[in-house]
Coordinates of C-alpha atoms and ligand atoms in Angstrom, one line a residue:
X1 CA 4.0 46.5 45.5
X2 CA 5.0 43.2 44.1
X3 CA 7.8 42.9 42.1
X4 CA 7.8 42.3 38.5
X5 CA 10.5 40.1 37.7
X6 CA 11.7 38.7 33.9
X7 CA 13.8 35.6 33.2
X8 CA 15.2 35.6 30.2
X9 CA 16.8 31.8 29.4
X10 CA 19.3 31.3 26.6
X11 CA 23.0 29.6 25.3
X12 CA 23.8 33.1 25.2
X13 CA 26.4 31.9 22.6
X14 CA 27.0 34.8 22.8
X15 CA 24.8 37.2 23.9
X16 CA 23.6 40.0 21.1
X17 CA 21.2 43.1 20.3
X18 CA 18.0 40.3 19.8
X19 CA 18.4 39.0 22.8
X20 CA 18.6 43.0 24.9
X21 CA 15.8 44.6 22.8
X22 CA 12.9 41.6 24.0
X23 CA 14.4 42.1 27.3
X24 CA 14.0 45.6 27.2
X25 CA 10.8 45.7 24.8
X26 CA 9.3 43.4 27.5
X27 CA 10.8 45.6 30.1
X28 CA 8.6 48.7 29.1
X29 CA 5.8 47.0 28.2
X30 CA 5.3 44.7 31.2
X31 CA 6.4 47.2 33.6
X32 CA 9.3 44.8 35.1
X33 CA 11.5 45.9 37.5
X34 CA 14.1 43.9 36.3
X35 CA 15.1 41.1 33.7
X36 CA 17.3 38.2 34.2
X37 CA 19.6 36.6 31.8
X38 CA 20.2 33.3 32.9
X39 CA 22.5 31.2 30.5
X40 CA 22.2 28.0 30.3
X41 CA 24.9 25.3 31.3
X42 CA 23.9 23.5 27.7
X43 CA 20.6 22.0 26.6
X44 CA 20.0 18.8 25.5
X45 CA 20.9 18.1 21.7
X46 CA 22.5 21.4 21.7
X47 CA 26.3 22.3 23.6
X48 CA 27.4 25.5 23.4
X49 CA 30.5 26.0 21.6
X50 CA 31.6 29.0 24.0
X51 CA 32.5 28.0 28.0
X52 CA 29.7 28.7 30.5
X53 CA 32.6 31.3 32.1
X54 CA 32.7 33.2 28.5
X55 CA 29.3 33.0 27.9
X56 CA 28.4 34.6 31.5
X57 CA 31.2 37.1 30.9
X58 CA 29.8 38.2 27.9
X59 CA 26.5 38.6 29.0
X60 CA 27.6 41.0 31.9
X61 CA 29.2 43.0 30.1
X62 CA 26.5 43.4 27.7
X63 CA 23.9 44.1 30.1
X64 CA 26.2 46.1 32.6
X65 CA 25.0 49.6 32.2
X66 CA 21.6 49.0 31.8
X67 CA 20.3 48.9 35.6
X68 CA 17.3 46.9 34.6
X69 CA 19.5 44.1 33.8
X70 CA 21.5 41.5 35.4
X71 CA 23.1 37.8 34.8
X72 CA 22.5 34.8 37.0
X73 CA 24.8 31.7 37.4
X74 CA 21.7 29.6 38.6
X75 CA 21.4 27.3 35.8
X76 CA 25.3 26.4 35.4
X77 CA 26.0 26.6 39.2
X78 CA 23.1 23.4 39.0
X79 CA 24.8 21.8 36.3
X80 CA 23.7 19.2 34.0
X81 CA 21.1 19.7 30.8
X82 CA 19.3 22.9 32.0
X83 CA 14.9 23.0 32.1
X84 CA 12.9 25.9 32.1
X85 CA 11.1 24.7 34.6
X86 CA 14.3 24.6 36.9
X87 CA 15.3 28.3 35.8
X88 CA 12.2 29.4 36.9
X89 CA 12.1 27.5 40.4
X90 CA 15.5 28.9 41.2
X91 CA 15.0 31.9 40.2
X92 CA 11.6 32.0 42.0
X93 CA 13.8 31.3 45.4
X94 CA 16.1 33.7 45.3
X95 CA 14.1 36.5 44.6
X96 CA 11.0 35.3 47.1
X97 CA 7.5 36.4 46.6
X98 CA 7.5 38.1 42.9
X99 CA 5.9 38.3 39.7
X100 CA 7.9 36.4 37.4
X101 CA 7.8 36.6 33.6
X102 CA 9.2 34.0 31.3
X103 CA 10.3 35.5 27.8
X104 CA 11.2 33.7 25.0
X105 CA 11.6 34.3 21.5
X106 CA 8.4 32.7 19.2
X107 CA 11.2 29.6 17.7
X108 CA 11.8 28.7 21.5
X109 CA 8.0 29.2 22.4
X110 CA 6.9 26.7 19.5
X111 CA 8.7 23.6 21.4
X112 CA 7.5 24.5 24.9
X113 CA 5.6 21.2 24.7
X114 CA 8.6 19.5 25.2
X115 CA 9.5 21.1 28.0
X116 CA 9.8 19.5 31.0
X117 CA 7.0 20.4 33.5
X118 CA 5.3 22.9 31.4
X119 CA 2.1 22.6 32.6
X120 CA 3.5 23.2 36.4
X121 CA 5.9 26.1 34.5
X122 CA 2.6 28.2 33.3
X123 CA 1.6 28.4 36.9
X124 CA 4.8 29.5 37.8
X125 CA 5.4 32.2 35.8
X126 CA 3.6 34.3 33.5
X127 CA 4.7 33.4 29.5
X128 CA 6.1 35.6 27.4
X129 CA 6.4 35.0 23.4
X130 CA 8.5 37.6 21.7
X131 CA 8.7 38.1 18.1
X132 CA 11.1 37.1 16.3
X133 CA 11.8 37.4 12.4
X134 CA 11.7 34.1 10.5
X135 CA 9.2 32.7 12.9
X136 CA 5.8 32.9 13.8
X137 CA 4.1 35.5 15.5
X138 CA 1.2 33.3 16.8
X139 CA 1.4 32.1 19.8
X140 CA 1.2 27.6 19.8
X141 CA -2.3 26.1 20.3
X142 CA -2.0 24.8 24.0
X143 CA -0.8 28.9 24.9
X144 CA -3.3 30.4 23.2
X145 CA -4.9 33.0 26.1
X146 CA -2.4 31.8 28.7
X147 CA 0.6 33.9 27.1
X148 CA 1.5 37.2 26.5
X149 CA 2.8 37.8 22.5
X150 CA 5.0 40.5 22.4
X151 CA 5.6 42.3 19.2
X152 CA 9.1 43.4 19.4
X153 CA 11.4 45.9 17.1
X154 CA 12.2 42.9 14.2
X155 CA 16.3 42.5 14.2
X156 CA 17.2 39.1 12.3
X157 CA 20.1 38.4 14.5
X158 CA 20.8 35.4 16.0
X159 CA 23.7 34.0 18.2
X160 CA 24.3 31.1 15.1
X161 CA 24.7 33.8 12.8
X162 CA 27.5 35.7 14.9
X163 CA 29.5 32.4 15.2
X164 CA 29.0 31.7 11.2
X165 CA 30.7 35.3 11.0
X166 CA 33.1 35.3 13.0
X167 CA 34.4 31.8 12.0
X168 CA 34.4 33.5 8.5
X169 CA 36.3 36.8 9.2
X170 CA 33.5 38.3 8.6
X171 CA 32.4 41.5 10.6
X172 CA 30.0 41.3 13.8
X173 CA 30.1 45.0 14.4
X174 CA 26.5 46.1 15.9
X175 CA 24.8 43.1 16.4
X176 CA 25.8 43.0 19.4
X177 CA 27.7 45.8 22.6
X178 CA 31.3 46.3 21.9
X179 CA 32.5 45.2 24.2
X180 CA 31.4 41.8 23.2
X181 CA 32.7 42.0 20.0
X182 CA 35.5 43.3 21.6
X183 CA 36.2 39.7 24.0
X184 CA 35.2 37.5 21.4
X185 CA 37.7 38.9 19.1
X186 CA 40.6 39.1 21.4
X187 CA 40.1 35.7 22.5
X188 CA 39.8 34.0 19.1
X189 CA 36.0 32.6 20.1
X190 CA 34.2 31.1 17.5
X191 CA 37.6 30.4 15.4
X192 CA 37.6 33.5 14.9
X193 CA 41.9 33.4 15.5
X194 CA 43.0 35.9 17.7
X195 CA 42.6 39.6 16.7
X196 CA 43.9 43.2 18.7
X197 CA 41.1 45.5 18.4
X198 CA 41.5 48.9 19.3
X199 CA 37.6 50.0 20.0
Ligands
ATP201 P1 21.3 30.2 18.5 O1 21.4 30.7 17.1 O2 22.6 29.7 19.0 O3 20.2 29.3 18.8 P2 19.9 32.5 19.5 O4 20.2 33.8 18.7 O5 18.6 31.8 19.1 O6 21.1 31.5 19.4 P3 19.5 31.8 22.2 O7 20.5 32.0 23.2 O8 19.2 30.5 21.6 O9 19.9 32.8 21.0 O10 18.1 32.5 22.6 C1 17.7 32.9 23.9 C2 16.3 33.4 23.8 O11 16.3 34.7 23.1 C3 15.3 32.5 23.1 O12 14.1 32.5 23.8 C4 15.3 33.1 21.7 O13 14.0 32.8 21.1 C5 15.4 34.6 22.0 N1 15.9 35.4 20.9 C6 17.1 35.2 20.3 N2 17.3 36.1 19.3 C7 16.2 36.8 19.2 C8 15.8 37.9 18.3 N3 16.6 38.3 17.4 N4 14.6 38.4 18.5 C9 13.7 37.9 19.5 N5 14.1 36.9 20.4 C10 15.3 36.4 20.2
MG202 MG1 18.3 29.8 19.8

């Protein structure tokens, strides 16, 4: 049987509990083998605050023990602004003849117009819109009945949020693994100043 592959592209900035319950909502409901967390090298009008080596690191070790999961390098290996429509493609090669599933939150979903080649992209892979809170759950115009919306278990957590904490010495504890929490702590990401944890 083919396999059922799903990309999941994002900054990763860093990786946290919004990002691993779509994954593993569109996991179960899909029926995907496997989902892959590609972070991206930076998008345009938007750099990533964290190094693409942190922001890889951190997504490993979130997604180590779940055998579903894994991280590629693809997109910062290419370099330069990274495009859906390159995720996909690479990802497409390396795997060879698959099923592959885009998922993206509904605030990512909304500007997929913009996207380079996204008329080529829908071809390509099957969409995927995940809910998100704070955004809408319908799915744009131009997707309408070529997307799959995927409710998912609401968590109002975003990567921006975690930064604004941290920078504020405020707590990240369960939004995202430990671990994570953990690395960014100890290495005083985020301006968050350098702290010894001991979980
Ligand atoms: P930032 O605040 O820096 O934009 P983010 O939390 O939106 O970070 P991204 O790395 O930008 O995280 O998102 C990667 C993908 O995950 C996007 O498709 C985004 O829509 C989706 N996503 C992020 N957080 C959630 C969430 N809480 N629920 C559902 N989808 C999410
Ligand atoms: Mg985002």
């Amino acid at each position: 049987m083919t396999e059922k592959i799903g990309i999941m592209g994002g900054s990763f900035d860093p990786i946290h509990y919004g990002h691993l319950a779509a994954a593993s909502q569109a996991a179960w409901e899909l029926g995907l083998n496997r989902v892959v967390f590609v972070p991206t090298n930076f998008s345009l009008g938007k750099r990533p605050q964290a190094c693409a080596e942190d922001r890889c690191a951190m997504a490993a070790m979130a997604v180590a023990k779940d055998p579903r999961f894994s991280v590629s390098k693809a997109d910062i290996e290419r370099g330069g602004p990274t495009f859906a429509f390159d995720t996909v493609s690479d990802i497409s090669s390396l795997f060879g003849p698959c099923e592959l599933f885009f998922i993206t939150g509904m605030d990512a979903l909304a500007g997929m117009e913009k996207w380079k080649n996204w008329q080529k992209l829908l071809n390509m892979a099957k969409f995927v819109g995940a809910s998100r809170p704070g955004y809408s759950p319908k799915l744009p115009e131009k997707l309408k009945g070529r997307a799959i919306l995927l409710p998912v278990p609401s968590l109002a957590i975003s990567s921006t949020e975690i930064r604004r904490r941290v920078g504020r010495g405020e707590p990240i504890d369960y939004l995202t693994s430990p671990l994570v929490c953990s690395f960014i702590l100890s290495r005083g990401l985020y301006g968050g100043g350098f702290v010894h944890r001991v979980n």
